[in-house]
PDB file of C-alpha atoms in Angstrom:
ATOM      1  CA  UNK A  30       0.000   0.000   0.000  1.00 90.00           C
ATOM      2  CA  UNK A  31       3.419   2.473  -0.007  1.00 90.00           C
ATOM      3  CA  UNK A  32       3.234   3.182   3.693  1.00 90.00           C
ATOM      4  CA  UNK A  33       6.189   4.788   4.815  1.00 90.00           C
ATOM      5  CA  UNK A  34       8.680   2.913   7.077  1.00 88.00           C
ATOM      6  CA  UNK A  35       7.712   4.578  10.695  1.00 89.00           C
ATOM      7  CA  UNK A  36       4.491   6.227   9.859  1.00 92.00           C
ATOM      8  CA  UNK A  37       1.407   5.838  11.792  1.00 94.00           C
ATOM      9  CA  UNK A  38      -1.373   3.937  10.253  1.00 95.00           C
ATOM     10  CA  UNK A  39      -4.610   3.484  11.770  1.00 96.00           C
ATOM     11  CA  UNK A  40      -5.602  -0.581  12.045  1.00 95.00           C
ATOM     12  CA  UNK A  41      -8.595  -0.106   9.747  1.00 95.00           C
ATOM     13  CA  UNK A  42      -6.217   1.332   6.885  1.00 96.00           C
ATOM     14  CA  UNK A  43      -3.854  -1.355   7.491  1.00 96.00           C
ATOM     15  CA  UNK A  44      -6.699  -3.454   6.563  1.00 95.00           C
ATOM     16  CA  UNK A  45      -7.655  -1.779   3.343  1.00 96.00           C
ATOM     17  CA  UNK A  46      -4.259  -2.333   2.242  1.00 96.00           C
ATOM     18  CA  UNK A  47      -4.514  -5.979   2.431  1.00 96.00           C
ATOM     19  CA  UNK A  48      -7.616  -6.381   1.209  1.00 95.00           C
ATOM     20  CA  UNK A  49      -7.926  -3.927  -1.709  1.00 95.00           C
ATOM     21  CA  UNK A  50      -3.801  -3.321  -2.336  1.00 92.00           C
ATOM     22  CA  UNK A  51      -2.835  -7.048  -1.788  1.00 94.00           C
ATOM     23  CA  UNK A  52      -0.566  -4.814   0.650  1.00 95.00           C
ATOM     24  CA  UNK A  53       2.487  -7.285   1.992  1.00 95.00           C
ATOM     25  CA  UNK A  54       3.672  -3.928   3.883  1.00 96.00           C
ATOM     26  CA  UNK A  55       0.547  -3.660   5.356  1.00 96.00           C
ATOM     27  CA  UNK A  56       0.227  -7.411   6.533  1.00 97.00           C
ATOM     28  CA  UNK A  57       4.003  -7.676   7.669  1.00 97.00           C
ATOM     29  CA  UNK A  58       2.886  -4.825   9.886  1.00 97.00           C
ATOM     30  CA  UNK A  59      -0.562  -6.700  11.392  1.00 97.00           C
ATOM     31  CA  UNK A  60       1.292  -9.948  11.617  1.00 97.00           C
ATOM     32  CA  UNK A  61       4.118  -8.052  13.771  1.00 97.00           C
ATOM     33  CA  UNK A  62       1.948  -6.278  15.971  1.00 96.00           C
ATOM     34  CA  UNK A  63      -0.275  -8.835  16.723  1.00 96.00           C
ATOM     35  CA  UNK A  64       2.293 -11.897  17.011  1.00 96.00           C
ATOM     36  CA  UNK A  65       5.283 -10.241  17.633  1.00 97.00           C
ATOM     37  CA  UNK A  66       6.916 -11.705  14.683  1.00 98.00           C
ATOM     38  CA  UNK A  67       6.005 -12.698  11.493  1.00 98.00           C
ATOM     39  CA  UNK A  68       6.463 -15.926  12.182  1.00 98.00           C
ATOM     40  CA  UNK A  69       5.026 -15.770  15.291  1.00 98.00           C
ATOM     41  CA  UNK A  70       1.740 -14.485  13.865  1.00 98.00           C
ATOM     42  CA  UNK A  71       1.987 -17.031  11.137  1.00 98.00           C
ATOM     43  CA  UNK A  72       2.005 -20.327  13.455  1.00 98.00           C
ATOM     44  CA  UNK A  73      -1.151 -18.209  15.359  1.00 98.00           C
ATOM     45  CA  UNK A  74      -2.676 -18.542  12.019  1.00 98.00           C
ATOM     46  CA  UNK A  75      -2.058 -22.588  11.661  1.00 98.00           C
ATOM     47  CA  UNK A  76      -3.435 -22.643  14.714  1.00 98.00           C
ATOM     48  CA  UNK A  77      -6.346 -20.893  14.190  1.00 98.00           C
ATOM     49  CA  UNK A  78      -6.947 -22.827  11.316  1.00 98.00           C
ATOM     50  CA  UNK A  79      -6.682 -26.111  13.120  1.00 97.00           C
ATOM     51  CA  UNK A  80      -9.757 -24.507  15.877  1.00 97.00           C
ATOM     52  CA  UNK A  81     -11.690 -23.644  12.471  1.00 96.00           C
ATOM     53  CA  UNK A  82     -11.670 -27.321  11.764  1.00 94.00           C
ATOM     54  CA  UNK A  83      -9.367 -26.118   8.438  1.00 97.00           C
ATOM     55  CA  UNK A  84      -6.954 -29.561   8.726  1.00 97.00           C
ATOM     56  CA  UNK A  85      -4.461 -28.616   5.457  1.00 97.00           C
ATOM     57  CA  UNK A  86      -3.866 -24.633   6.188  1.00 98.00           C
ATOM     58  CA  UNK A  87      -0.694 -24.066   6.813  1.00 98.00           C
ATOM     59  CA  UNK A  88       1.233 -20.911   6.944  1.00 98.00           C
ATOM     60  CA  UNK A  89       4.820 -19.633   6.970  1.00 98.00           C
ATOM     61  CA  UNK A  90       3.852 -15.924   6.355  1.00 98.00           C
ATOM     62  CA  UNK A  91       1.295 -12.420   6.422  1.00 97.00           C
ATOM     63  CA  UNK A  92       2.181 -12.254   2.681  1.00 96.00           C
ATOM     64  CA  UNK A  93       1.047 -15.517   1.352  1.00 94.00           C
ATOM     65  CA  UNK A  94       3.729 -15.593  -0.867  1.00 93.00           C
ATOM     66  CA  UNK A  95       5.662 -18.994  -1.773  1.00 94.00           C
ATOM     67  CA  UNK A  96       7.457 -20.800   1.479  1.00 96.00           C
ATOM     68  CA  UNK A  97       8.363 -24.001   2.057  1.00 96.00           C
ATOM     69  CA  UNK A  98       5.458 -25.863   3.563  1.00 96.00           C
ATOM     70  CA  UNK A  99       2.975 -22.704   3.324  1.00 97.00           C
ATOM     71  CA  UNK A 100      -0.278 -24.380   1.662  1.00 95.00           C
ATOM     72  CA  UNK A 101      -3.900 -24.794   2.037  1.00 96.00           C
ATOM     73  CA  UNK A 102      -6.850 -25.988  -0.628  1.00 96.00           C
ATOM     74  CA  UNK A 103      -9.470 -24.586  -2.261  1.00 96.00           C
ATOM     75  CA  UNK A 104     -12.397 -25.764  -0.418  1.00 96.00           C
ATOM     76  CA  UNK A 105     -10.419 -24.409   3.052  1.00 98.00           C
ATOM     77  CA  UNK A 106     -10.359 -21.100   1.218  1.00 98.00           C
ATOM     78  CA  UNK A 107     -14.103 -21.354   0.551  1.00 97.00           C
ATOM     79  CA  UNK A 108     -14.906 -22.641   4.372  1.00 96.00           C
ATOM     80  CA  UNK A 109     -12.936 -19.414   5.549  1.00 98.00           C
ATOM     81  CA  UNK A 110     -14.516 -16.804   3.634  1.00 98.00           C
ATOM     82  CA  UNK A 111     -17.707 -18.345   4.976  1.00 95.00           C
ATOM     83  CA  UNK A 112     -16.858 -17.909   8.434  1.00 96.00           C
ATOM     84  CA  UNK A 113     -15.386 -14.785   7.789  1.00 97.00           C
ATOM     85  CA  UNK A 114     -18.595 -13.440   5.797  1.00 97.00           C
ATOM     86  CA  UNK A 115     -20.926 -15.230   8.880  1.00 93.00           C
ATOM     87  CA  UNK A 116     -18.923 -14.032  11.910  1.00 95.00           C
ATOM     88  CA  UNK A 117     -17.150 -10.550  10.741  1.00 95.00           C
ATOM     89  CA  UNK A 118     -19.438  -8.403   8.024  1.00 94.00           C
ATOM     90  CA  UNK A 119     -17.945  -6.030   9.734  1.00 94.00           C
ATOM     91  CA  UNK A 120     -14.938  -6.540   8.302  1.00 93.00           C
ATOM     92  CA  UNK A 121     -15.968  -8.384   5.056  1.00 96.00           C
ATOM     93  CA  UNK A 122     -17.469  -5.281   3.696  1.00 96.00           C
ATOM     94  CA  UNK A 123     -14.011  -4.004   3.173  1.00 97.00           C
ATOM     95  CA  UNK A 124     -13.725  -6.659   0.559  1.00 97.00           C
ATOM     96  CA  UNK A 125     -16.593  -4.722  -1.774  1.00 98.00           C
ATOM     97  CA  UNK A 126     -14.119  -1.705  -1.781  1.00 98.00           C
ATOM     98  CA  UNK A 127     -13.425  -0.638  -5.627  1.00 97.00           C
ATOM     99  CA  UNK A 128     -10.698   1.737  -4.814  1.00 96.00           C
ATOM    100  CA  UNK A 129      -8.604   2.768  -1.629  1.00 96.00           C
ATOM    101  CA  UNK A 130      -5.962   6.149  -1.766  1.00 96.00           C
ATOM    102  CA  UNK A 131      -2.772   6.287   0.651  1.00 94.00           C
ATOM    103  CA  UNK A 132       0.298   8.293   0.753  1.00 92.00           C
ATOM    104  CA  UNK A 133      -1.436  10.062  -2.746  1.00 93.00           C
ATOM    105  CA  UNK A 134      -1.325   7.111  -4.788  1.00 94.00           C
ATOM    106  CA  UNK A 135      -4.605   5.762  -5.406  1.00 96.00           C
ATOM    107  CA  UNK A 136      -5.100   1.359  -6.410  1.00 94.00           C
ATOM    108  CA  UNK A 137      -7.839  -0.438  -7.821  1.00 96.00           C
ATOM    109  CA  UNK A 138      -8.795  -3.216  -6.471  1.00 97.00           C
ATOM    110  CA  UNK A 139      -7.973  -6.249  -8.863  1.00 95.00           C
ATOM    111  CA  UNK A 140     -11.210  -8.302  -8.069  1.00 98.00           C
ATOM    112  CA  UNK A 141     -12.636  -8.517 -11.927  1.00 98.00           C
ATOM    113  CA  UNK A 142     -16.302  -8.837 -10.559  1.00 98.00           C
ATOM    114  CA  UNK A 143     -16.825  -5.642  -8.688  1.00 98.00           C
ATOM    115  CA  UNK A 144     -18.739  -3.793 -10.715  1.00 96.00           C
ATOM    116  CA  UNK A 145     -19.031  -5.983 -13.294  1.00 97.00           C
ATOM    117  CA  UNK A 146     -21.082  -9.468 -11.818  1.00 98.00           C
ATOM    118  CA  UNK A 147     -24.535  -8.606 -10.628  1.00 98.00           C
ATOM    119  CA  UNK A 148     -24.453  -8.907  -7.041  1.00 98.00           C
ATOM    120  CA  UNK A 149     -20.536  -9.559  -6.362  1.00 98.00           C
ATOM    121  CA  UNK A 150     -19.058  -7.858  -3.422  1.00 98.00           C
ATOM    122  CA  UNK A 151     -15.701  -9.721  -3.393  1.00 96.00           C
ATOM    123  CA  UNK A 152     -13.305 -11.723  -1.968  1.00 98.00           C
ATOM    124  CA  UNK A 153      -9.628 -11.698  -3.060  1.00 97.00           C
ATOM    125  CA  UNK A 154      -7.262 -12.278  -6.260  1.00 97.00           C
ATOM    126  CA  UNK A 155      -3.826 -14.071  -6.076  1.00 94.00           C
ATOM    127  CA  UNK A 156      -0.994 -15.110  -8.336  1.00 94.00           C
ATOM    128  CA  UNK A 157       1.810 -17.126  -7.815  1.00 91.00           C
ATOM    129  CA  UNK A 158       3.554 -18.776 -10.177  1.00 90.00           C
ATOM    130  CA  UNK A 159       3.053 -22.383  -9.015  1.00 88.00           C
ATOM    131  CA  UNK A 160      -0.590 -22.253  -8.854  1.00 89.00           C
ATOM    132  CA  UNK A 161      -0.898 -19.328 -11.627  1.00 96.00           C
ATOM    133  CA  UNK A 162      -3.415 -16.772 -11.709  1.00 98.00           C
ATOM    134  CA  UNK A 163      -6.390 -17.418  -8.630  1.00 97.00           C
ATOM    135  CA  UNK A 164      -8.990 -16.401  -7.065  1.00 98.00           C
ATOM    136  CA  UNK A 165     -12.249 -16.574  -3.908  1.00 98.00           C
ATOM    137  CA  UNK A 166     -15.485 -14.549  -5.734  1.00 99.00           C
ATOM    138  CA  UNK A 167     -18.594 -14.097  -4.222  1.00 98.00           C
ATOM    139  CA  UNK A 168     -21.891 -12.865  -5.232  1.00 98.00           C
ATOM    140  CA  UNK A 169     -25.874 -12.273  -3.530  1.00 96.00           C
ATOM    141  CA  UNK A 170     -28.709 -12.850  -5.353  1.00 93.00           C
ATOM    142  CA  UNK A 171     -32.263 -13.142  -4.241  1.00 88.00           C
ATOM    143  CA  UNK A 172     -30.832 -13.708  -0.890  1.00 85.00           C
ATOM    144  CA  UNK A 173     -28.307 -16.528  -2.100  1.00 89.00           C
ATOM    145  CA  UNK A 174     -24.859 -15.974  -1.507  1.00 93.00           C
ATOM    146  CA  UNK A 175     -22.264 -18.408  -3.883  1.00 96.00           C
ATOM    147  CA  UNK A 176     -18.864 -18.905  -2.751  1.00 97.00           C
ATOM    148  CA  UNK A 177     -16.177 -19.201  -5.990  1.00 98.00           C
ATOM    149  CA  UNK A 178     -12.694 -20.622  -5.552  1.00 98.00           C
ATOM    150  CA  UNK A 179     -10.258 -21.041  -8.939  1.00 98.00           C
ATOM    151  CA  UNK A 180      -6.899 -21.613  -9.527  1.00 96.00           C
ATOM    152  CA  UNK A 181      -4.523 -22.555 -12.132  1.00 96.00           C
ATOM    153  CA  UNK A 182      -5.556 -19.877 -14.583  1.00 98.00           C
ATOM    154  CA  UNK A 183      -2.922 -18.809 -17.652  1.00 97.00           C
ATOM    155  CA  UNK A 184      -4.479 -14.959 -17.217  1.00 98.00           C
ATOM    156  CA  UNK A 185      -6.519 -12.310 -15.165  1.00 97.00           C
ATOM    157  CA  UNK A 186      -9.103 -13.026 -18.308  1.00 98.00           C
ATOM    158  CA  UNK A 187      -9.143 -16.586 -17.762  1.00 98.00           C
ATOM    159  CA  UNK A 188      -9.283 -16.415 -14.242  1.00 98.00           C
ATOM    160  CA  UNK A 189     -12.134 -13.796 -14.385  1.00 98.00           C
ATOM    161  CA  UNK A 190     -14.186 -15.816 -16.902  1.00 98.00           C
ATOM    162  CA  UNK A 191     -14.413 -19.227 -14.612  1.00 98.00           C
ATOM    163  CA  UNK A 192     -15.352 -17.227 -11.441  1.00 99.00           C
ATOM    164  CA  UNK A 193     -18.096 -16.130 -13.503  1.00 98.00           C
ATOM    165  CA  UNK A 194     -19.213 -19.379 -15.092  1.00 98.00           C
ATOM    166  CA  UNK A 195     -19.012 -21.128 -11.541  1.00 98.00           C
ATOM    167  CA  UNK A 196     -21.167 -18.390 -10.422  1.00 98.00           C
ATOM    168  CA  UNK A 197     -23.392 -18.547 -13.226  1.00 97.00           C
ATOM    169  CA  UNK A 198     -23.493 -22.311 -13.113  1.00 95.00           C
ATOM    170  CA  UNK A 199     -24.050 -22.062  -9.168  1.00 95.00           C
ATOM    171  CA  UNK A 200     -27.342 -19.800  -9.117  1.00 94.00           C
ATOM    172  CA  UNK A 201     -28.356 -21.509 -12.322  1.00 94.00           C
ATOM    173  CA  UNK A 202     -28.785 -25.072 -10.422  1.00 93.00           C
ATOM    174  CA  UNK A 203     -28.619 -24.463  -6.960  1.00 90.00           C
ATOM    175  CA  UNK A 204     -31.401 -23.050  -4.279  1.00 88.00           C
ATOM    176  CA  UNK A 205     -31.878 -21.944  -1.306  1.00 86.00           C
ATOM    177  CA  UNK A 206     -33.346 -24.791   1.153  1.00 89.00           C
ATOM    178  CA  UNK A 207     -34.397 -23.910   4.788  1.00 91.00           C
ATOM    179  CA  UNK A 208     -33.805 -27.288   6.774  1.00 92.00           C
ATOM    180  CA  UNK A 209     -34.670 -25.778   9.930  1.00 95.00           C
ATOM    181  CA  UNK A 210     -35.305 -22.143  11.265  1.00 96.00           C
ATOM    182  CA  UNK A 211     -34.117 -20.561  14.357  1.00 95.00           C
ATOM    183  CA  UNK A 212     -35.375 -21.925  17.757  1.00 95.00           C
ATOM    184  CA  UNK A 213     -37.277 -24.722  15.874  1.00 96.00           C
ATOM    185  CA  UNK A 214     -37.222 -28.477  17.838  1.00 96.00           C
ATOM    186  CA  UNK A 215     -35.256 -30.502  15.687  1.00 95.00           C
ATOM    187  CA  UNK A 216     -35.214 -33.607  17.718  1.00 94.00           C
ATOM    188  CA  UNK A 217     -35.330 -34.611  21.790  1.00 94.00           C
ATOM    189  CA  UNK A 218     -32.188 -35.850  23.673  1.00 94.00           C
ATOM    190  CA  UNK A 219     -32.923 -38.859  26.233  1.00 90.00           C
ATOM    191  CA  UNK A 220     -32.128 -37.446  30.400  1.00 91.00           C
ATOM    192  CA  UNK A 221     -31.093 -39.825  32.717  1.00 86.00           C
ATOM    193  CA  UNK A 222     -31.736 -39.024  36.782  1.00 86.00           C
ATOM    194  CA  UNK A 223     -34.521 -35.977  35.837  1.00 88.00           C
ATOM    195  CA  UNK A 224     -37.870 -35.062  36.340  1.00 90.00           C
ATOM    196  CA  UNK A 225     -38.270 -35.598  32.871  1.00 92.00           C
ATOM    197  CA  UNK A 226     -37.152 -38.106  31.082  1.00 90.00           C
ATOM    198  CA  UNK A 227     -36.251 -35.799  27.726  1.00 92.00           C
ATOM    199  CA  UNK A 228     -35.318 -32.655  26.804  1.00 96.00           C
ATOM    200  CA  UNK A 229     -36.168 -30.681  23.433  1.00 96.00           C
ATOM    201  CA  UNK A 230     -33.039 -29.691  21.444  1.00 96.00           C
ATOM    202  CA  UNK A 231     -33.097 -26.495  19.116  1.00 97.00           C
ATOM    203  CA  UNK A 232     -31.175 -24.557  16.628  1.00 95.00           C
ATOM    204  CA  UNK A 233     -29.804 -20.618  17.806  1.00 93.00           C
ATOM    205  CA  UNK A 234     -29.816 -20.125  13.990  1.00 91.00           C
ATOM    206  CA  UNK A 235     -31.664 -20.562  11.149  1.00 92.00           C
ATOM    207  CA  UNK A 236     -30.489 -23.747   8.875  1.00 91.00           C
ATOM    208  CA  UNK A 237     -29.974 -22.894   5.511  1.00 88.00           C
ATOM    209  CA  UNK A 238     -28.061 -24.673   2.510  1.00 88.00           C
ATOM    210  CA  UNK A 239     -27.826 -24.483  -1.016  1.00 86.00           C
ATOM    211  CA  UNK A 240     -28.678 -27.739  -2.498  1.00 90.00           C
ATOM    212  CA  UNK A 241     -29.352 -29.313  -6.465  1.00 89.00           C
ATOM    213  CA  UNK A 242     -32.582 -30.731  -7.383  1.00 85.00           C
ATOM    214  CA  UNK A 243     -30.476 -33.564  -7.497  1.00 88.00           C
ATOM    215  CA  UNK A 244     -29.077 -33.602  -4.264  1.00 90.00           C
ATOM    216  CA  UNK A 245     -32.815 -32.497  -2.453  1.00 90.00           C
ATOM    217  CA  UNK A 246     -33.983 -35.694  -4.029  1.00 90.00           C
ATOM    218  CA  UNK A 247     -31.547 -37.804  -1.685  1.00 92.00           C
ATOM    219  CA  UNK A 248     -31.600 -35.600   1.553  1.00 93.00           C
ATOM    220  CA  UNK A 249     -31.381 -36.063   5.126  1.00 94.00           C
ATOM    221  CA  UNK A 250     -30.879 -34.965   8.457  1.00 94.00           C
ATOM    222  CA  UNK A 251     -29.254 -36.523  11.487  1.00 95.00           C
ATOM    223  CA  UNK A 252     -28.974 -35.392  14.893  1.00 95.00           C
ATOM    224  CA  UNK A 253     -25.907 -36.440  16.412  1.00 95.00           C
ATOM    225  CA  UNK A 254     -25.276 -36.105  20.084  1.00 92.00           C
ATOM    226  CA  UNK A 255     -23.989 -38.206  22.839  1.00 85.00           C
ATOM    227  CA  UNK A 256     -25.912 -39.160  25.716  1.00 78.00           C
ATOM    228  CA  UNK A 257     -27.837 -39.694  27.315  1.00 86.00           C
ATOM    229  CA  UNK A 258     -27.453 -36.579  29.457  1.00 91.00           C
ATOM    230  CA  UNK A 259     -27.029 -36.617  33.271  1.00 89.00           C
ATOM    231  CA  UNK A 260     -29.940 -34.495  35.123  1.00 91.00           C
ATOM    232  CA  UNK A 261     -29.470 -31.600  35.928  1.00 94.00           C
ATOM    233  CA  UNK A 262     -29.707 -30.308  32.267  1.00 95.00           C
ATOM    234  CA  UNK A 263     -29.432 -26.455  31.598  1.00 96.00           C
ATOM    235  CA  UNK A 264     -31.331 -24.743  28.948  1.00 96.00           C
ATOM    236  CA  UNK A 265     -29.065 -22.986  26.159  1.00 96.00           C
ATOM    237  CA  UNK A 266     -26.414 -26.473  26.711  1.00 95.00           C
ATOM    238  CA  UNK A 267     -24.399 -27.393  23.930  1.00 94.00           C
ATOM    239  CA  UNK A 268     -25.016 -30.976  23.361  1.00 94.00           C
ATOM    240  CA  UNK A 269     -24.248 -32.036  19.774  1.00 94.00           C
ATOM    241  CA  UNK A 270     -24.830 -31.220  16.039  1.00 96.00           C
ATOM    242  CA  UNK A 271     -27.550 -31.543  13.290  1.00 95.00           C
ATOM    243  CA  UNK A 272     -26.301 -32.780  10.211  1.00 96.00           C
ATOM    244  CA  UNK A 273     -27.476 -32.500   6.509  1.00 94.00           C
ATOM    245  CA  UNK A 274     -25.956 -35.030   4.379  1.00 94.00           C
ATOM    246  CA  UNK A 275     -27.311 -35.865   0.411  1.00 92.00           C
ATOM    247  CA  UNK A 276     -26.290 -38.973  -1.029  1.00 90.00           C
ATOM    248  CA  UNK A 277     -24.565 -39.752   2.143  1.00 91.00           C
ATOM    249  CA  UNK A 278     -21.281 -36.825   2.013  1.00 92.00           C
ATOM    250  CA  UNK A 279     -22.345 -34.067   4.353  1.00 93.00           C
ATOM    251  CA  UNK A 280     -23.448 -30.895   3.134  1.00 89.00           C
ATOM    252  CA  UNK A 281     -23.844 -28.928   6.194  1.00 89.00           C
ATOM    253  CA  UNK A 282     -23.315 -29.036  10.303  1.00 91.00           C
ATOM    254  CA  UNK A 283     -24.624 -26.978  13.074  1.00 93.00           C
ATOM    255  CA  UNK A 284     -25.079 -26.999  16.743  1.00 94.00           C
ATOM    256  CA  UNK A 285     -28.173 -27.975  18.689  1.00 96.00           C
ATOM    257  CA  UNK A 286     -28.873 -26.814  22.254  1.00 97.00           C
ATOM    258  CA  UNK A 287     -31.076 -27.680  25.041  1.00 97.00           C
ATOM    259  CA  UNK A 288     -34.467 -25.641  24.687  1.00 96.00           C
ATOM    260  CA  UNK A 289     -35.210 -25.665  28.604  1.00 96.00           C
ATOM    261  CA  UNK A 290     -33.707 -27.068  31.688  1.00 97.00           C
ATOM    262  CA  UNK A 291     -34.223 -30.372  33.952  1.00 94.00           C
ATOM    263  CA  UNK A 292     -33.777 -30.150  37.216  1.00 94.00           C
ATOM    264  CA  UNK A 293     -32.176 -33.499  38.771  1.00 91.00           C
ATOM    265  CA  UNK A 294     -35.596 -36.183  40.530  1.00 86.00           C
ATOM    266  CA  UNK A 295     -35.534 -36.709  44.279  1.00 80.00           C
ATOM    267  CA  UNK A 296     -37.984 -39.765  43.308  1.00 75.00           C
ATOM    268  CA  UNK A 297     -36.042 -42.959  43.567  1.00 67.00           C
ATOM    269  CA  UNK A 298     -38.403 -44.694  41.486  1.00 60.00           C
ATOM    270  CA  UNK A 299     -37.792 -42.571  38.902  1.00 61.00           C
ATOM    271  CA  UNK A 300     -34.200 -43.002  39.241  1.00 59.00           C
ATOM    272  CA  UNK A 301     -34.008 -46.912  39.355  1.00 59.00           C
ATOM    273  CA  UNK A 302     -36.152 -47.245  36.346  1.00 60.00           C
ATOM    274  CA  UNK A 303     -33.732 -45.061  34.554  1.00 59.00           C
ATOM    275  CA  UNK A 304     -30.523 -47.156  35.913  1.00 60.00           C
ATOM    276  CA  UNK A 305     -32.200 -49.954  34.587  1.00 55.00           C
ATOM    277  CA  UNK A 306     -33.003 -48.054  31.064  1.00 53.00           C
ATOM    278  CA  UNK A 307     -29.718 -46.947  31.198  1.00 54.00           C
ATOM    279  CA  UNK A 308     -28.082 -50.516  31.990  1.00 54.00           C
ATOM    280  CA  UNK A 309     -30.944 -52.329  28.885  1.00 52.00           C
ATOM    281  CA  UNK A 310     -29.089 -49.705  26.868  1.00 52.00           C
ATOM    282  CA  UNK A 311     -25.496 -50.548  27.199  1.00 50.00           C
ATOM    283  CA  UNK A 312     -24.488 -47.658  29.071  1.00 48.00           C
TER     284      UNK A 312
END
């Protein structure tokens, strides 16, 4: 982004020159303040990826560019500009940014669908020359969001022409399919030692996923969770996940919770038919 060695540049601008400069000034400069070292911030990155569930990301820089043993895949790419688009639009709105001015000289941002694809607002180009020319695109329409990831494009053309025939492709064939919405039951967990002898477990969020008629044609949902669960259960608890799969390879996760609370029985009927429930049921 040109910043000048030892002047003061606010966080947010720092920012701006990664995401719309491709700024490696900019990101040495994060990556030192907030790990010390580069290096330091880059193994806080691998493990951040690891807590993400991203198993292949590793990194050996702020900068991206090549290093021995810095890597990741496409569909990690695509899983982190989800969470990033879910948990930070705070941030992510940064990435719609056509044009950003420091130090007097004024960049364009080099994502080919700003301004060009109906409804794109971003991610991020790349280009080394291992993987050639890349890219993560992303685009709202109707209320669907598609997530893009290329690589191994000859050119910027080439590379901008199969982000848009993915997208294309994507909101061609794919809809929008609400498995579940927020605070809905989606199944009942099985309480040992309470004054009732379930609990109701719900979704915090609404359950949405973009599915082909195909794959709506082979659907389903599992709840997964293990248990049963020990009295006394608290409402808002944690307890496992819901899982769509289609064709049998999972399409989407989430968490369930507890929808209300079960205070532990002082009946010890109650709680010798349950030992014996429990001990029928291999526990």
């Amino acid at each position: 982004m040109y910043a000048e060695v030892g002047s003061k540049v606010s966080l947010e601008n720092l920012i701006k020159g990664v995401v719309i400069h491709s700024g490696n000034d900019a990101a040495i400069a994060i990556a030192q303040a907030i790990g010390g070292t580069e290096d330091g911030f880059a193994d806080d990155m691998t493990r951040r990826a690891r807590e993400l569930g991203l198993p292949k990301s590793t990194f050996k820089n702020a900068t991206g560019l090549p290093a021995e043993g810095h890597l990741t895949t496409m569909r990690e790419l695509a899983s982190l500009t989800r969470y990033i688009i879910e948990v930070f639009p705070q941030y992510y709105k940064y990435y719609s940014i056509r044009e950003f001015t420091w130090n007097n000289i004024t960049q364009q941002n080099r994502n080919p669908l700003l301004g060009k694809y109906r409804g794109a607002d971003g991610v991020k180009t790349g280009y080394i020359r291992d993987s050639g020319y890349g890219m993560i695109g992303s685009a709202v329409r109707e209320g669907r969001r598609l997530i893009v990831v290329v690589g191994g494009m000859k050119s910027r053309r080439d590379r901008a022409q199969e982000a848009e025939r993915l997208l294309d492709s994507g909101f061609r064939k794919f809809r929008a399919v609400r498995i579940f919405s927020a605070g809905d039951t989606v199944g009942q967990a099985r309480v040992w030692g309470g004054e009732e002898p379930s609990v109701k477990l719900v979704t915090k969020n609404d359950i949405l996923t973009l599915l082909s008629e195909e794959e709506q044609a082979t659907a389903e949902v599992q709840l997964v969770y293990s248990g049963p669960l020990k009295a006394p259960v608290k409402a808002g608890t944690a307890i496992g996940i819901v899982r769509v799969l289609s064709d049998g390879k999972l399409v989407y996760k989430a968490p369930v919770h507890t929808k209300n609370s079960v205070p532990a029985t002082d009946s010890i009927w109650k709680k010798a038919l349950d030992s014996a429930l429990f001990m029928a049921l291999g526990g």
